[in-house]
Amino acid sequence: MLLIPSAILLLLLLSPYTLAKDQPKIKRQEFDTPPTNLIYFSASDTILVQERQLGIVWRSPDAGGTWEQLDLNPAGRVSEVWLHPYDNQIAYILGTEDIHWVTLDQGKSWNKFSLDDNAYPSLNPPPLSFHAGDSQKTLLHAQKCRSFGDCEILTYYTTNAFKDKDILRDDTRQCQFAHSTPRFQTSADDKDDRRILCIVKGKYSDYLEENRLLVSDDYFKTEHEPELDGGRTVQGIISMAGVKGYIVTAAKAENTDELALYVTDDAKTWDHAEFPEEHKIKQEAYTILESTNYSIQVDVMTDSPKGFAGGMGVLFTSNSNGTYFTENIRNTNRGFRGFVDFEKVQDIQGIVIVNIVDNPEAFQQSRESKKRVSRISFDDGRTWEPLTAEGKDLHLHSVTEMTNSGRVFSSAAPGLVMGVGNTGDSLSSRSTGGDLYVSDDAGLTWTKALSGAHKYEFGDQGAVLLAVYDEEPTDEIFYSINHGKDWSRQKIDNESDEKIKAQLLTTTPDSTSLQFVMIGTSGQGRNLKFYVYSIDFTSVHERKCEKADFEDWWARLDKDGKPDCLMGHTQKYRRRKADADCFVEEEFKDPVPEQENCNCSEEDFECDYNFVRSPDRKECIPIGRLSAPEGQCKNTDDKYEGSSGWRLIAGNTCNRDSRVNKDDKIERHCTDTVKIPLSGKIAHEIHTFKANNFREYYYLERTETSQGTDETVVARTDKGEVYLSHDHGKTWIRILENEDILAIVPHQYFNDAIYFLTASKTVHYTINRGETFGSFPVPGPPSQDPIPVLQFHPNNKDWLIWTSSEECGGSGGNCHSDAHLSKDRGDDWRRILRYVRRCEFIKKEIRKNDEQLVYCEHRKDEKPNGEWELVSSNNWFDQTQKHFDDIIAFATMSEFIIVAVKDTEDSLKVDASVDGKTFADAKFPKNFKVDHQRAYTVLDSSTHSVFLNVLVETRPDFEYGTIIKSNSNGTSYVLSISAVNRNTAGYVDFEKMLGLEGVAMVNVVGNLKDVDNGRRKKLKTMITHNDGGEWAPLRAPDTDVDGKKYGCNVKEPEECSLHLHGFTERKDPRNAYSSPSAIGLMMGVGNVGDFLTEKVDANTFITRDGGLTWNEVMTGNYMWDYGDQGSIIVIVEDGVATNRIFYSTDEGMNWTPYEFMERSNKMIVESITSMPSDNSRNFLLWGKDSGSTSEIVTINLDFTGLTDAKCILNEEHPEDDDYYLWSPKHPLQDNGCLFGHVAQYHRKRTDKHCYNGKAIDHLHAKEKICECTRQDFECDFNFEMASDRSCQLVPDTQPIDHELFCKEDPNRESYFETTGYRRVPITDCQGGRELEFTTTEHPCPGHEAEYEKKHKGLSGFWLFVVAVLLPATIATGVGYWVYRNWDGSFGRIRLGETAGSAFDADRPWIQYPVAAVSAVVAVVVAVPLLMMSLWRSLSGLVSNRGASRRFTTRQSFARGRGDYAVVDPDEDELLGGDDDAEEA
């Protein structure tokens, strides 16, 4: 029997509650290491928490009351815990090794699974992606690494929670189910609801700009690439996300940081998301926010002060299909990593709280601290107002300063909102604290709840509010059970005065529970302790609320206090009254709003498809021609019933019987559906300038992901005046009028940016193609050395290196240059190195992940006349690494750094690096003899080999050199072609065909003996189709443009071929024979004969098949340019007064004249240009008025009037519409193979009257991979091509020791002795005549065991089959075949001959002499060869032959810009001597 003292009994009788039920119960669990990643299974009290340091997971089934460690085997191997977002029974634990676990019962039991092939869950992208409709379907992204830094991502899928799994696809970047959010519904053809979207790497490239989006409905057994933009696929997809009922994907093009967003609501039909012109979506500068069921919210960062990681943005909301975005509010506050101070009040439509910057100009221009103020909207962002507390403006800390998990302000508790902040003019710093405020009317009014900053949570649908002091350790908590009007306090531990610092305060995600969990720490340093507290309010009230304890609460009220309509209805909740002495106790049951429909109003409508808001936003106007209903508008005078331009917002429930029905059809004129008639003609605009000549001009070209339609050009005259045109020269405006501009420097890596240098210490610039301009001071006047004074970083647009001249004003003899770094576009500068000549950021192809790697040419000991040394640093020269003494210069090209070093007093040597860290000596072939290497020119090296022109003859006007070609690391060279023409400046008649790899042309000196005796050079043009392995004369056309025979026999190409004037005679180095967008086309001026004649006597020629065949198209010397990706070619006579151009729309087969001036007026055209991509239908003529000595002229030629029909390209059926597939060929191969494959390119049919428009990915596919032939190989080091085109060892030399390959590649297991052949780096042929594998194979040192394991012999039975039975059977058949097909020829078949006979160099048995016409003899010859071939094939299945890597990059197969396409410091760099006898 329990005896209760009378005093205590009296207290119990007087109190409404017993003492045991006055306060919440608190329990504590101590952990050894910090508990992290605490997560609830939704709608339950079950929690998981990690101890990351120990690699273990704990589970609590009762909201933190008790804990047990999960029994996982092996123990201590947990990396991450992931809950299924749509199934509260499922969670995944990913291990640090190859074992992972899944639970289907909230963690009561766990099932193991593992991945294959040493694959591990990826870190980026997130490893798991879930299906919102079928929780058993899951995707897992994994990473598989061959070596450190050499990893690929592949994706697994399961349909039964990893009881089984399979590889979905390799080379993925990110995959997700289309049905990845509950509201998303795929199109009707996805019958099994298993559509998956994957971002995958490009067809032949690892670069982000080549990524593609693929879709599959059968787990990628089949796949297709969707059309995202105007019927075209889009490359450069970098991210993808499901947002409510939408999927949004972002694309990035090369040379810009601007992105394009594409949206779908069915994973089938996509649209380009359109933003206002002045707001551009930039990489890492936009945030897709929590959106509504009927729109997408995006915050776009505006230009913030350079160097600030946060900044400001503009909030946009889309229409209901996510395609057109309108502005909601400017100057939103942004923080690090794209976080935005934005939150929608949970479960209540239309209420949004944001923070904005109230002093944007001062923050932007003067770098003042942000003055942040809070704003709230009750109508989905249409209008905004301040938050108020007791008559004062209230400002709250938001997402950018989160100190707790989950939402910042709201929960599922209807209308209850809390936040930490202050009243006054603006939000104070978080470090100064703030006070806790509460609102129970969804933010309309606020009251101060507690002094000081607190963490806070909501429970029991808002019946309980819990808070804990957040500024410093505390020993108590605060709670309110009447909507924050009154607060009670309770000690955390009644038995101790120990204070804890709260790290996390949370509860169930739906805020319906009476139980909370808090993580806290106490003590410091080694005495730091870690706790998890369970705070249970279930015993505070003993009564469950009844009907009378609830009230109707309207979610939104208008200015008159009446329920407000949004999306066609009002919203009402049944909510517990604030002073009710009960708890709701409807655990895991979310409050459900009641809706009452309203009459339709103007706010319930949006613009219909193909309509946009008018500038005053009062009307919806069409964006193109309208479509009339079928059967109507037979005559243009007819009328029809059509769209008003408005439609009801999708999901809107307003009553349609109201007076406002803006979507009622209206009567429209059929003239609205008729196209504006095209002129069918070319238009032109003439503009004159008062100057003598144009000094320079540049295009600022939009990329494929850039907004706008401008075609921007900037030009500088000889008077220092700068002009800008946004319409390709139709109109010009003068800019920077009060500045004397000395030079224009376009950003090398970002098309939108260009810089203007002055004689003072001021640089002007634009980073948005001339929309706005800015300026910054530089540390000193520009360097006096003839080098680029402004260098740019390939990835970070605002990182600059400025090279200034120092101490150059007097006669002290200490004039030198210093290098300065800015990481904020010139706002702040830091001197990084003194006494330099040139400093350069190293490209990503070389430096990999080392963003700060810089190379400089530096004066030794910082003496004015000291020798130049090559130094580098990856920390802005806080530490410096010296690579070479006494250098001449260095150059970067593709993935190579090439440096010329003085070898002796009058000779040079070359070293190369492919990683920016280590260099290797370049080994020159012994058959290349030059007494003194005095100058080099680094030619285009985009095919994983360095092409180096070495000066041989140094006399002015007699110069020529030899082109040598390196292996893939730039160290071992073979002779490619000798006697290549070059000029005194070091430029070389060498040019690669843009868009097709491996095709190049040179001019060689054809009369070397005469030149050595002082006679003029006579040049011949040669072409290669296998990247310099073999060269041949250009095949001349049979007849000239008039159909007449030439004066020599074109069937004898050595005596009669086509010769073209080359790079050394070019006025503008940006001009080129070809265009990367006009695949297979080249033009040139020259002549047919034995040598190249004078340019004034030249005619104009074209090839349409990559240089195999040529046609003369015009008598005379013409300049040319390509437009609309080669569908338009314009030519104009060079150097003479003219008033007309010729153009062709069928690849030069027919030409039409067009007069741009009256016949009495003419101009001397000095250049013809178009956009660098050659994708415009506008051209510019630059020149002089022939009748004036003081005026220069530009003429815009506009071809858009010829057609408005856009060509149709269907990637699934590419030849069904306006395109056909074209494959380049090698002239010596009749199987259509080039570099080991047959590539198919899209080309517009010449008879189609349409325009290409958006840039096409010309490479359609590799139709097949070919077997290797002689053309896939070049001669190895110290080997040269003999007259029969075989590779023979140069006399008195030794072949290179291939064991060196093992040192270069530590993972290599074996090597072959040299055969005299080495694979062309860019070929990807397989099998066939693998000429590098025809000798003895050896293990690499240290890999003998692996080698032996892979080369074990066959068993006795299989040895008999392979060695005896199979060869005998094959040989008998071969002998009979040879007997039937031998053509009677004796002697060895020469390597490379490709006659139609079956007896060619690719048949292995025809490498030996045929001694007699006998099957028996044929068998004798065939058996050993077949044996070797068969054995090699069998062993190749299991052995690593050590073959060179197959290279595929973004520049492969028509992706490269090529050399000379733009003015680029790393194109054709000159490395020469520094005295009078050497080139500088």
PDB file of N, CA, C and O in Angstrom, residues 70-90:
ATOM      1  N   LEU A  70      22.799  -0.989 -35.376  1.00  0.00           N
ATOM      2  CA  LEU A  70      22.476  -1.957 -36.412  1.00  0.00           C
ATOM      3  C   LEU A  70      23.590  -2.988 -36.515  1.00  0.00           C
ATOM      4  O   LEU A  70      24.784  -2.651 -36.510  1.00  0.00           O
ATOM      5  N   ASP A  71      23.181  -4.239 -36.636  1.00  0.00           N
ATOM      6  CA  ASP A  71      24.135  -5.337 -36.746  1.00  0.00           C
ATOM      7  C   ASP A  71      24.419  -5.577 -38.228  1.00  0.00           C
ATOM      8  O   ASP A  71      23.738  -6.371 -38.892  1.00  0.00           O
ATOM      9  N   LEU A  72      25.383  -4.841 -38.749  1.00  0.00           N
ATOM     10  CA  LEU A  72      25.744  -4.953 -40.156  1.00  0.00           C
ATOM     11  C   LEU A  72      27.079  -5.665 -40.269  1.00  0.00           C
ATOM     12  O   LEU A  72      28.001  -5.417 -39.493  1.00  0.00           O
ATOM     13  N   ASN A  73      27.182  -6.526 -41.246  1.00  0.00           N
ATOM     14  CA  ASN A  73      28.409  -7.286 -41.457  1.00  0.00           C
ATOM     15  C   ASN A  73      28.914  -7.062 -42.884  1.00  0.00           C
ATOM     16  O   ASN A  73      28.184  -7.311 -43.837  1.00  0.00           O
ATOM     17  N   PRO A  74      30.131  -6.537 -43.036  1.00  0.00           N
ATOM     18  CA  PRO A  74      31.117  -6.222 -42.006  1.00  0.00           C
ATOM     19  C   PRO A  74      30.756  -4.932 -41.267  1.00  0.00           C
ATOM     20  O   PRO A  74      30.134  -4.040 -41.828  1.00  0.00           O
ATOM     21  N   ALA A  75      31.191  -4.853 -40.025  1.00  0.00           N
ATOM     22  CA  ALA A  75      30.877  -3.700 -39.188  1.00  0.00           C
ATOM     23  C   ALA A  75      31.814  -2.539 -39.507  1.00  0.00           C
ATOM     24  O   ALA A  75      32.926  -2.727 -40.000  1.00  0.00           O
ATOM     25  N   GLY A  76      31.339  -1.329 -39.223  1.00  0.00           N
ATOM     26  CA  GLY A  76      32.182  -0.145 -39.386  1.00  0.00           C
ATOM     27  C   GLY A  76      32.465   0.233 -40.815  1.00  0.00           C
ATOM     28  O   GLY A  76      33.482   0.865 -41.104  1.00  0.00           O
ATOM     29  N   ARG A  77      31.580  -0.111 -41.726  1.00  0.00           N
ATOM     30  CA  ARG A  77      31.830   0.155 -43.149  1.00  0.00           C
ATOM     31  C   ARG A  77      30.728   1.011 -43.770  1.00  0.00           C
ATOM     32  O   ARG A  77      30.527   0.992 -44.967  1.00  0.00           O
ATOM     33  N   VAL A  78      30.009   1.785 -42.963  1.00  0.00           N
ATOM     34  CA  VAL A  78      28.897   2.588 -43.488  1.00  0.00           C
ATOM     35  C   VAL A  78      29.421   3.920 -44.008  1.00  0.00           C
ATOM     36  O   VAL A  78      30.174   4.616 -43.320  1.00  0.00           O
ATOM     37  N   SER A  79      28.998   4.255 -45.206  1.00  0.00           N
ATOM     38  CA  SER A  79      29.357   5.547 -45.780  1.00  0.00           C
ATOM     39  C   SER A  79      28.189   6.523 -45.744  1.00  0.00           C
ATOM     40  O   SER A  79      28.304   7.618 -45.220  1.00  0.00           O
ATOM     41  N   GLU A  80      27.040   6.117 -46.292  1.00  0.00           N
ATOM     42  CA  GLU A  80      25.881   7.008 -46.376  1.00  0.00           C
ATOM     43  C   GLU A  80      24.607   6.229 -46.080  1.00  0.00           C
ATOM     44  O   GLU A  80      24.518   5.028 -46.346  1.00  0.00           O
ATOM     45  N   VAL A  81      23.607   6.949 -45.551  1.00  0.00           N
ATOM     46  CA  VAL A  81      22.269   6.398 -45.333  1.00  0.00           C
ATOM     47  C   VAL A  81      21.284   7.210 -46.164  1.00  0.00           C
ATOM     48  O   VAL A  81      21.284   8.447 -46.100  1.00  0.00           O
ATOM     49  N   TRP A  82      20.463   6.520 -46.928  1.00  0.00           N
ATOM     50  CA  TRP A  82      19.487   7.183 -47.805  1.00  0.00           C
ATOM     51  C   TRP A  82      18.102   6.600 -47.538  1.00  0.00           C
ATOM     52  O   TRP A  82      17.902   5.389 -47.639  1.00  0.00           O
ATOM     53  N   LEU A  83      17.146   7.472 -47.219  1.00  0.00           N
ATOM     54  CA  LEU A  83      15.753   7.059 -47.115  1.00  0.00           C
ATOM     55  C   LEU A  83      15.078   7.164 -48.468  1.00  0.00           C
ATOM     56  O   LEU A  83      15.347   8.088 -49.248  1.00  0.00           O
ATOM     57  N   HIS A  84      14.181   6.224 -48.733  1.00  0.00           N
ATOM     58  CA  HIS A  84      13.359   6.340 -49.936  1.00  0.00           C
ATOM     59  C   HIS A  84      12.384   7.491 -49.738  1.00  0.00           C
ATOM     60  O   HIS A  84      11.662   7.536 -48.732  1.00  0.00           O
ATOM     61  N   PRO A  85      12.343   8.458 -50.640  1.00  0.00           N
ATOM     62  CA  PRO A  85      11.498   9.642 -50.396  1.00  0.00           C
ATOM     63  C   PRO A  85      10.007   9.375 -50.510  1.00  0.00           C
ATOM     64  O   PRO A  85       9.208  10.198 -50.056  1.00  0.00           O
ATOM     65  N   TYR A  86       9.608   8.229 -51.122  1.00  0.00           N
ATOM     66  CA  TYR A  86       8.198   7.999 -51.366  1.00  0.00           C
ATOM     67  C   TYR A  86       7.682   6.701 -50.737  1.00  0.00           C
ATOM     68  O   TYR A  86       6.515   6.369 -50.903  1.00  0.00           O
ATOM     69  N   ASP A  87       8.521   5.978 -50.032  1.00  0.00           N
ATOM     70  CA  ASP A  87       8.105   4.755 -49.351  1.00  0.00           C
ATOM     71  C   ASP A  87       8.745   4.760 -47.968  1.00  0.00           C
ATOM     72  O   ASP A  87       9.970   4.640 -47.835  1.00  0.00           O
ATOM     73  N   ASN A  88       7.927   4.880 -46.923  1.00  0.00           N
ATOM     74  CA  ASN A  88       8.476   5.041 -45.579  1.00  0.00           C
ATOM     75  C   ASN A  88       8.940   3.726 -44.958  1.00  0.00           C
ATOM     76  O   ASN A  88       9.258   3.685 -43.769  1.00  0.00           O
ATOM     77  N   GLN A  89       8.976   2.662 -45.743  1.00  0.00           N
ATOM     78  CA  GLN A  89       9.505   1.393 -45.245  1.00  0.00           C
ATOM     79  C   GLN A  89      10.940   1.141 -45.720  1.00  0.00           C
ATOM     80  O   GLN A  89      11.632   0.294 -45.168  1.00  0.00           O
ATOM     81  N   ILE A  90      11.395   1.886 -46.722  1.00  0.00           N
ATOM     82  CA  ILE A  90      12.635   1.528 -47.402  1.00  0.00           C
ATOM     83  C   ILE A  90      13.734   2.533 -47.091  1.00  0.00           C
ATOM     84  O   ILE A  90      13.510   3.754 -47.088  1.00  0.00           O
TER      85      ILE A  90
END
